Amino acid sequence: MAIIHVLGSSIYFYIFLLIFPITNSISDSEALLKLKESFTNSTALDSWKLGTEPCTDHWIGVRCDNGVVWGLRLGHLGLSGKIDVDALGSLSGLRSISVMSNAFSGPIPDFRRLGILRGLYLSMNQFSGEIPSDYFTSMGGLRKVWLSGNGLSGPIPSSLAHLTHLMELHLENNQFSGAIPPFDQPSLVSFNLSNNNLEGEIPSGMSRFSQNAFTGNPGLCGGNLGKACDRPAKPPAGPPKMDGAQMKIIMWALLASLVVLFSLMIVGIFVLKRRQESLDPLVGDDVSRSFSTTSFDKKNLGSGQAGFGSGHRTASSGKGSRKYGKGVGDIVMINDDKGEFGLADLMKAAAEVLGNGALGSSYKAMMANGLTVVVKRIKESAKMGKDQFDGEMTRIGSLKHNNVLTPLAYHYRKDEKLLVYEYQPKGSLQYLLHGDRGISHAQLNWPTRLKIIQGIARGLAYLHTQLSSLDLPHGNLKSSNILLTPDYDPLLVDYGFSSFISSTQASQALIAYKSPEATLDHDISPKCDVYCLGLVILEILTGKFPCQYLNNGEGGTDIVQWVRSAIVEGKEVDMFDPDIECNKSFIGEMEQILHIGAACTENSPDKRLDVTEAVRRIEGLVSSQDDTKTIQVLSGDAYGDRLGQ
Ligand SMILES: Nc1ncnc2c1ncn2[C@@H]1O[C@H](COP(=O)(O)OP(=O)(O)OP(=O)(O)O)[C@@H](O)[C@H]1O
């Protein structure tokens, strides 16, 4: 009986432990001070003082939620020494640690016991040595892992490939070696393994990542690298023992196959010659190695050629449109500021896949004349006749605004629609915010971010006046569809698509359909674009990737809800991206923009700002004197020139 009693009480004890785990009862401030002690150079942490509180007294680099520490942003503080992981373990609310760009060295600390971490940023230090393959197994909730710019070596830990929520993985500029584990997590949006010593074939399923994610690894091949893998030759099998009759059968079979092969070759050469004769003479031998192989296939082109050749040649699409090429359905130029080109020029260009968006795939093509373009191939379009498509393109082609990227050209066939844009080397806002931690990211200080927000609002307002007949004048406003010029002026792309894709595709592919009213009541209006504008504003301010962008509902941050709660609690300051250079004089402006972002993301379209009001408020931050600005923006004046002020 006594034994049963003892057993029983110990079971209760374990259940008690499970429900109320024994935690080190030190407070967050004690834990942080213990952590500070482990650093050798912590002068930057002067605000971490005994007798003050991390959340209420705004200790540098400490992020709080409801008085609980959830994040440490300790980048660029000249820290070195050890990182006391026991102290970190006492911070029960801790979800994210950043010690990027400091002087920590030695093996990476044993963060394994911090199983609740969501973000681990250790880039740009001097960590070295191998990481055990199962290191990340106990940290299944990790979303963001940044280890780039260290001296880490050995194989990439395979446990990283099993992190099912992983969104960002940066291992570039280390000395990792060996093969790449298969990273096939659909949540992974930002990924870089460049400049290591990795080798072998890039696993299949990773072709969605651009070439840049793998460059600088001389031993890698396959994927988008454009370097084929040499398959090891099969070891020669020992000669089977055969009798004379078997030998004869094999000889005859070989002879027969050779005859068949030879005949096929002759037929093939004949067919190829016929086809080349009928194609534009500009389409040379190298086509099969270049654009055509990665984009529209030649078989399709052949059939299209028949269609266009027989009366469907490109019709004039209004003022400024041109016809190029002969014999094949060709490109219609709608903007020849950058020079003229035809389908043949595109087909000869060296091409690279940029991405497979929900609307279709995009390719970067470098043409012989030096112009680099992006070709967007629309996956599925509405049953739109050529005249109607030409009409839409003429309308889109006539747009002229410093914050709107107008296509250069398009190509129409019943089963193939291509839009061609000028390539913007700086890339997208999404890449700059979440993918690139280099100089461009560092330059995203507050004045630059404000300039980007203003440009986006101006571009959107312009589209709303010029395409006012559309329910969704933009329809797909998100950070990957905002490109940046070298001067950080934003350029909106992928607008106006709702008019020429099918409604099913629109509801699956366009971000505007994620606004609450569209999701709940299928109620589409220009206010859906305003919701997207709000999302982008909050994304720029917080540096967080909005979960609303993802289709599977997993990953990302519900920034709308997050910001809403912060405003209620008067904790707007806690929301700002810690990577924004800290300058107190900006805080007021940042808070105002945060409120505008929140007003644009109101659930109810009636309560939400309309686009004119949103622009008016954003403009009001620059100069409340100039009441004429909004009017100029809406009329599409060359307003963007004043952005740099
Ligand atoms: N003109 C351009 N210059 C440089 N990068 C571009 C250009 N157009 C698109 N991109 C980039 O190419 C990638 C693929 O673009 P794509 O439009 O196919 O997909 P997406 O924007 O992710 O999704 P969606 O299809 O919903 O627009 C994106 O990262 C995008 O920012």
mmCIF file of N, CA, C and O in Angstrom, residues 265-297:
data_model
loop_
_atom_site.group_PDB
_atom_site.id
_atom_site.type_symbol
_atom_site.label_atom_id
_atom_site.label_comp_id
_atom_site.label_asym_id
_atom_site.label_seq_id
_atom_site.Cartn_x
_atom_site.Cartn_y
_atom_site.Cartn_z
ATOM 1 N N MET A 265 17.104 9.027 -87.612
ATOM 2 C CA MET A 265 17.944 10.231 -87.694
ATOM 3 C C MET A 265 17.679 10.969 -88.993
ATOM 4 O O MET A 265 17.546 12.190 -89.026
ATOM 5 N N ILE A 266 17.575 10.212 -90.076
ATOM 6 C CA ILE A 266 17.370 10.847 -91.381
ATOM 7 C C ILE A 266 16.032 11.585 -91.370
ATOM 8 O O ILE A 266 15.931 12.757 -91.763
ATOM 9 N N VAL A 267 14.976 10.899 -90.851
ATOM 10 C CA VAL A 267 13.647 11.542 -90.797
ATOM 11 C C VAL A 267 13.735 12.794 -89.928
ATOM 12 O O VAL A 267 13.233 13.868 -90.282
ATOM 13 N N GLY A 268 14.409 12.676 -88.752
ATOM 14 C CA GLY A 268 14.535 13.803 -87.806
ATOM 15 C C GLY A 268 15.190 15.005 -88.471
ATOM 16 O O GLY A 268 14.705 16.124 -88.386
ATOM 17 N N ILE A 269 16.298 14.736 -89.165
ATOM 18 C CA ILE A 269 17.028 15.844 -89.807
ATOM 19 C C ILE A 269 16.137 16.522 -90.837
ATOM 20 O O ILE A 269 16.054 17.744 -90.922
ATOM 21 N N PHE A 270 15.383 15.673 -91.582
ATOM 22 C CA PHE A 270 14.510 16.218 -92.618
ATOM 23 C C PHE A 270 13.446 17.127 -92.004
ATOM 24 O O PHE A 270 13.238 18.260 -92.432
ATOM 25 N N VAL A 271 12.800 16.638 -90.906
ATOM 26 C CA VAL A 271 11.741 17.413 -90.246
ATOM 27 C C VAL A 271 12.298 18.721 -89.692
ATOM 28 O O VAL A 271 11.729 19.804 -89.858
ATOM 29 N N LEU A 272 13.465 18.622 -89.051
ATOM 30 C CA LEU A 272 14.083 19.814 -88.435
ATOM 31 C C LEU A 272 14.384 20.864 -89.488
ATOM 32 O O LEU A 272 14.160 22.061 -89.311
ATOM 33 N N LYS A 273 14.888 20.372 -90.617
ATOM 34 C CA LYS A 273 15.252 21.300 -91.689
ATOM 35 C C LYS A 273 14.002 22.015 -92.184
ATOM 36 O O LYS A 273 13.997 23.243 -92.367
ATOM 37 N N ARG A 274 12.924 21.218 -92.357
ATOM 38 C CA ARG A 274 11.665 21.815 -92.844
ATOM 39 C C ARG A 274 11.195 22.895 -91.882
ATOM 40 O O ARG A 274 10.796 23.984 -92.271
ATOM 41 N N ARG A 275 11.281 22.566 -90.576
ATOM 42 C CA ARG A 275 10.766 23.497 -89.575
ATOM 43 C C ARG A 275 11.612 24.767 -89.520
ATOM 44 O O ARG A 275 11.118 25.880 -89.471
ATOM 45 N N GLN A 276 12.933 24.604 -89.585
ATOM 46 C CA GLN A 276 13.799 25.784 -89.533
ATOM 47 C C GLN A 276 13.578 26.677 -90.717
ATOM 48 O O GLN A 276 13.608 27.890 -90.621
ATOM 49 N N GLU A 277 13.321 26.016 -91.881
ATOM 50 C CA GLU A 277 13.089 26.814 -93.074
ATOM 51 C C GLU A 277 11.862 27.694 -92.891
ATOM 52 O O GLU A 277 11.780 28.813 -93.363
ATOM 53 N N SER A 278 10.851 27.131 -92.183
ATOM 54 C CA SER A 278 9.599 27.882 -92.045
ATOM 55 C C SER A 278 9.651 28.898 -90.916
ATOM 56 O O SER A 278 8.847 29.793 -90.846
ATOM 57 N N LEU A 279 10.632 28.810 -90.013
ATOM 58 C CA LEU A 279 10.745 29.803 -88.930
ATOM 59 C C LEU A 279 11.475 31.038 -89.422
ATOM 60 O O LEU A 279 12.130 31.016 -90.447
ATOM 61 N N ASP A 280 11.358 32.072 -88.652
ATOM 62 C CA ASP A 280 12.089 33.282 -88.974
ATOM 63 C C ASP A 280 13.568 32.972 -89.100
ATOM 64 O O ASP A 280 14.135 32.292 -88.263
ATOM 65 N N PRO A 281 14.206 33.453 -90.117
ATOM 66 C CA PRO A 281 15.625 33.137 -90.283
ATOM 67 C C PRO A 281 16.469 33.628 -89.121
ATOM 68 O O PRO A 281 17.566 33.146 -88.884
ATOM 69 N N LEU A 282 15.942 34.588 -88.335
ATOM 70 C CA LEU A 282 16.708 35.090 -87.198
ATOM 71 C C LEU A 282 16.875 34.033 -86.122
ATOM 72 O O LEU A 282 17.769 34.095 -85.297
ATOM 73 N N VAL A 283 15.960 33.059 -86.082
ATOM 74 C CA VAL A 283 15.992 32.057 -85.021
ATOM 75 C C VAL A 283 17.100 31.058 -85.325
ATOM 76 O O VAL A 283 16.957 30.199 -86.174
ATOM 77 N N GLY A 284 18.215 31.220 -84.656
ATOM 78 C CA GLY A 284 19.404 30.454 -85.024
ATOM 79 C C GLY A 284 19.517 29.127 -84.323
ATOM 80 O O GLY A 284 18.631 28.704 -83.609
ATOM 81 N N ASP A 285 20.662 28.507 -84.503
ATOM 82 C CA ASP A 285 20.904 27.186 -83.934
ATOM 83 C C ASP A 285 20.931 27.193 -82.430
ATOM 84 O O ASP A 285 20.628 26.205 -81.792
ATOM 85 N N ASP A 286 21.331 28.326 -81.878
ATOM 86 C CA ASP A 286 21.500 28.350 -80.425
ATOM 87 C C ASP A 286 20.187 28.478 -79.678
ATOM 88 O O ASP A 286 20.170 28.491 -78.460
ATOM 89 N N VAL A 287 19.078 28.552 -80.391
ATOM 90 C CA VAL A 287 17.781 28.702 -79.728
ATOM 91 C C VAL A 287 17.547 27.596 -78.723
ATOM 92 O O VAL A 287 17.127 27.834 -77.601
ATOM 93 N N SER A 288 17.869 26.386 -79.144
ATOM 94 C CA SER A 288 17.551 25.270 -78.264
ATOM 95 C C SER A 288 18.326 25.333 -76.957
ATOM 96 O O SER A 288 17.949 24.739 -75.977
ATOM 97 N N ARG A 289 19.424 26.084 -76.960
ATOM 98 C CA ARG A 289 20.192 26.183 -75.726
ATOM 99 C C ARG A 289 19.755 27.372 -74.890
ATOM 100 O O ARG A 289 20.216 27.557 -73.797
ATOM 101 N N SER A 290 18.928 28.239 -75.451
ATOM 102 C CA SER A 290 18.669 29.476 -74.721
ATOM 103 C C SER A 290 17.217 29.614 -74.314
ATOM 104 O O SER A 290 16.631 28.724 -73.744
ATOM 105 N N PHE A 291 16.641 30.758 -74.605
ATOM 106 C CA PHE A 291 15.358 31.108 -74.019
ATOM 107 C C PHE A 291 14.257 30.090 -74.273
ATOM 108 O O PHE A 291 13.489 29.760 -73.388
ATOM 109 N N SER A 292 14.219 29.602 -75.522
ATOM 110 C CA SER A 292 13.089 28.755 -75.862
ATOM 111 C C SER A 292 13.035 27.501 -75.017
ATOM 112 O O SER A 292 11.972 26.980 -74.732
ATOM 113 N N THR A 293 14.173 27.020 -74.590
ATOM 114 C CA THR A 293 14.153 25.775 -73.826
ATOM 115 C C THR A 293 13.594 25.982 -72.429
ATOM 116 O O THR A 293 13.006 25.090 -71.856
ATOM 117 N N THR A 294 13.773 27.175 -71.884
ATOM 118 C CA THR A 294 13.286 27.368 -70.525
ATOM 119 C C THR A 294 11.919 28.045 -70.493
ATOM 120 O O THR A 294 11.288 28.091 -69.479
ATOM 121 N N SER A 295 11.494 28.585 -71.588
ATOM 122 C CA SER A 295 10.210 29.266 -71.527
ATOM 123 C C SER A 295 9.186 28.584 -72.409
ATOM 124 O O SER A 295 8.780 27.480 -72.135
ATOM 125 N N PHE A 296 8.790 29.216 -73.478
ATOM 126 C CA PHE A 296 7.775 28.571 -74.304
ATOM 127 C C PHE A 296 8.451 27.562 -75.198
ATOM 128 O O PHE A 296 9.469 27.832 -75.799
ATOM 129 N N ASP A 297 7.873 26.391 -75.302
ATOM 130 C CA ASP A 297 8.594 25.367 -76.049
ATOM 131 C C ASP A 297 8.395 25.538 -77.548
ATOM 132 O O ASP A 297 7.439 26.113 -78.019
#
